[in-house]
Coordinates of N, CA and C in Angstrom, one line a residue:
M1 N 0.5 -1.0 0.0 CA -0.2 0.1 0.2 C 1.1 1.2 -0.1
K2 N 2.1 1.3 0.3 CA 2.7 2.4 0.7 C 3.6 2.4 -0.4
A3 N 4.0 1.7 -1.3 CA 4.3 1.9 -2.6 C 3.2 2.7 -3.6
C4 N 2.5 2.5 -3.1 CA 0.9 2.9 -4.3 C 0.6 4.2 -3.8
Q5 N 1.2 4.7 -2.4 CA 0.8 5.9 -2.1 C 0.8 7.2 -3.2
K6 N -0.2 8.2 -3.3 CA -0.2 9.4 -4.5 C -0.3 8.9 -5.5
R7 N 0.1 7.8 -5.9 CA 0.0 7.1 -7.1 C -1.6 6.6 -7.7
P8 N -1.7 6.8 -9.1 CA -3.1 6.5 -9.8 C -3.2 4.8 -9.6
V9 N -2.8 4.1 -8.3 CA -3.1 2.6 -8.2 C -4.2 2.4 -7.7
D10 N -4.8 1.2 -8.0 CA -5.8 0.8 -7.2 C -5.3 -0.6 -6.4
S11 N -4.9 -0.2 -4.8 CA -3.8 -1.5 -4.4 C -4.9 -2.8 -3.9
A12 N -5.7 -1.9 -3.7 CA -7.1 -3.4 -3.4 C -7.2 -4.2 -4.3
K13 N -7.3 -3.4 -5.7 CA -7.8 -4.2 -7.0 C -6.7 -5.2 -7.0
I14 N -5.1 -4.5 -7.2 CA -4.3 -5.4 -7.3 C -4.1 -6.6 -6.3
A15 N -4.4 -6.4 -4.9 CA -4.5 -7.6 -4.0 C -5.5 -8.6 -4.2
D16 N -6.6 -8.0 -4.7 CA -7.7 -9.0 -5.0 C -7.2 -9.9 -6.3
E17 N -6.6 -9.2 -7.2 CA -6.4 -10.1 -8.2 C -5.6 -10.8 -8.3
I18 N -4.4 -10.8 -7.2 CA -3.4 -11.8 -6.8 C -4.2 -12.9 -6.0
E19 N -4.9 -12.3 -5.0 CA -5.7 -13.4 -4.4 C -6.7 -14.3 -5.2
Q20 N -7.2 -13.6 -6.6 CA -8.1 -14.7 -7.1 C -7.1 -15.8 -7.8
E21 N -5.9 -15.4 -8.3 CA -4.7 -16.2 -9.1 C -4.4 -17.1 -8.2
L22 N -4.3 -17.1 -6.7 CA -3.7 -18.1 -5.9 C -4.6 -18.9 -5.6
Q23 N -6.0 -18.4 -5.7 CA -7.2 -19.2 -5.2 C -7.4 -20.2 -6.7
N24 N -7.1 -19.7 -7.8 CA -7.2 -20.4 -8.6 C -6.4 -21.7 -9.1
S25 N -5.4 -20.9 -8.4 CA -3.8 -21.9 -8.5 C -4.1 -23.6 -7.5
L26 N -4.8 -23.6 -7.1 CA -5.3 -24.6 -5.8 C -4.1 -24.8 -4.9
R27 N -3.3 -23.9 -5.0 CA -2.1 -24.3 -4.3 C -2.3 -23.9 -3.0
L28 N -2.0 -24.9 -1.5 CA -2.5 -24.5 -0.5 C -1.4 -23.4 0.4
E29 N 0.0 -23.7 -0.1 CA 1.0 -22.5 0.4 C 1.8 -21.9 -1.0
I30 N 1.9 -20.8 -0.7 CA 3.2 -20.1 -1.2 C 4.1 -19.4 -0.6
T31 N 5.5 -19.3 -1.0 CA 6.5 -18.6 0.0 C 6.4 -17.0 0.1
S32 N 6.5 -16.4 0.6 CA 6.5 -14.7 0.8 C 7.9 -14.3 -0.4
Y33 N 8.4 -15.3 -0.9 CA 8.9 -14.8 -2.0 C 8.3 -14.7 -3.2
E34 N 7.7 -15.5 -3.1 CA 6.2 -16.0 -4.6 C 5.3 -14.8 -4.5
L35 N 5.3 -14.7 -3.3 CA 4.2 -13.7 -3.1 C 4.2 -12.1 -3.7
G36 N 5.9 -11.8 -3.0 CA 6.5 -10.4 -3.5 C 6.6 -10.4 -4.6
A37 N 6.8 -11.2 -5.4 CA 7.4 -11.4 -6.7 C 6.0 -11.1 -7.8
M38 N 4.9 -11.9 -7.2 CA 3.5 -11.5 -7.8 C 3.4 -10.0 -7.7
V39 N 3.5 -9.4 -6.8 CA 3.1 -8.3 -6.4 C 4.2 -7.1 -7.2
M40 N 5.2 -7.5 -7.5 CA 5.8 -6.6 -8.6 C 5.6 -6.9 -9.6
Q41 N 5.3 -7.8 -10.0 CA 4.6 -8.1 -11.6 C 3.6 -7.2 -11.4
K42 N 2.4 -7.3 -10.7 CA 1.2 -6.4 -11.4 C 1.6 -5.0 -11.3
L43 N 2.3 -4.4 -10.4 CA 2.9 -3.0 -10.0 C 3.7 -2.8 -11.5
K44 N 4.4 -3.7 -11.7 CA 5.2 -3.5 -13.3 C 4.4 -3.4 -14.4
E45 N 3.6 -4.0 -14.4 CA 2.0 -3.6 -15.1 C 1.4 -2.4 -15.5
V46 N 1.1 -2.1 -14.2 CA 0.3 -0.5 -13.7 C 1.0 0.4 -13.1
D47 N 2.2 0.3 -13.0 CA 2.9 1.9 -12.9 C 4.3 1.7 -12.2
A48 N 5.1 2.0 -13.1 CA 6.2 2.1 -13.1 C 7.0 2.8 -11.7
V49 N 6.6 3.7 -11.2 CA 7.2 4.3 -9.6 C 6.5 3.5 -8.9
A50 N 5.3 3.1 -8.9 CA 5.2 2.0 -7.8 C 5.8 0.8 -7.2
Y51 N 5.9 0.2 -8.7 CA 6.9 -0.7 -8.9 C 8.4 -0.4 -8.1
V52 N 9.0 0.3 -8.7 CA 10.2 0.6 -8.2 C 10.5 1.3 -6.7
R53 N 9.2 1.8 -6.2 CA 9.1 1.9 -4.2 C 9.0 0.4 -4.0
F54 N 8.2 -0.4 -4.8 CA 7.9 -1.3 -3.8 C 9.4 -2.6 -4.3
A55 N 10.0 -2.1 -5.0 CA 10.9 -2.9 -5.4 C 12.4 -2.4 -4.6
S56 N 11.9 -1.5 -4.3 CA 13.2 -1.2 -3.9 C 13.3 -1.5 -2.2
V57 N 12.3 -1.7 -1.8 CA 11.9 -2.3 -0.4 C 12.2 -3.6 -0.4
Y58 N 11.4 -4.4 -1.5 CA 11.7 -5.8 -1.5 C 12.8 -6.9 -1.9
R59 N 13.6 -5.9 -2.7 CA 14.8 -6.3 -3.1 C 16.3 -5.7 -2.7
E60 N 15.7 -4.9 -1.7 CA 16.7 -4.3 -0.2 C 17.9 -4.1 -1.4
F61 N 17.9 -3.0 -2.1 CA 19.2 -2.7 -3.1 C 20.3 -1.9 -1.5
K62 N 21.4 -2.7 -2.3 CA 22.7 -1.7 -1.2 C 23.1 -0.6 -1.3
D63 N 23.2 -0.6 -3.0 CA 23.6 0.7 -2.9 C 23.2 1.6 -4.1
I64 N 23.4 2.9 -4.9 CA 22.5 3.4 -5.5 C 23.1 2.4 -7.1
E65 N 23.9 2.1 -7.1 CA 24.2 1.5 -8.1 C 23.1 0.4 -8.4
T66 N 22.8 -0.4 -7.8 CA 22.1 -1.6 -7.9 C 20.4 -1.1 -8.2
F67 N 20.5 -0.2 -7.4 CA 19.0 0.3 -8.0 C 19.1 1.4 -9.3
M68 N 20.0 2.0 -9.7 CA 20.3 2.2 -10.9 C 20.0 1.3 -11.9
A69 N 20.7 0.5 -11.7 CA 20.6 -1.0 -12.5 C 19.3 -1.6 -12.9
E70 N 18.4 -1.5 -12.0 CA 17.1 -1.6 -11.5 C 16.1 -0.9 -12.9
L71 N 16.3 0.4 -12.7 CA 16.1 1.8 -13.4 C 16.2 1.4 -14.9
R72 N 17.5 1.3 -14.9 CA 17.8 1.4 -16.3 C 17.1 0.3 -17.1
Q73 N 17.3 -1.3 -16.6 CA 16.5 -1.8 -17.0 C 14.5 -1.8 -17.5
L74 N 13.7 -1.0 -16.3 CA 12.9 -0.6 -16.8 C 13.0 0.2 -17.4
I75 N 13.3 1.2 -17.7 CA 13.3 2.3 -18.8 C 13.8 1.8 -20.2
S76 N 14.6 0.7 -20.5 CA 14.7 0.0 -21.5 C 13.5 -0.7 -22.1
K77 N 13.0 -1.3 -21.1 CA 11.5 -2.4 -21.6 C 10.2 -1.1 -22.4

């Protein structure tokens, strides 16, 4: 939710979509890593700024170079 603040992103809708995907998968358990990856993918599709905000915390960028590499990759796509 924090990554989506002041952005045109409906975080509740994203959460609902992810929940629906998980229910449809019939899996009983997923790892927190898998869940974080799902959130990142949804945010990447919807809003680049929210994605970068989430990724910066989720991937625990250690320095500015790692962060910039992620930004460059996002821009190139």
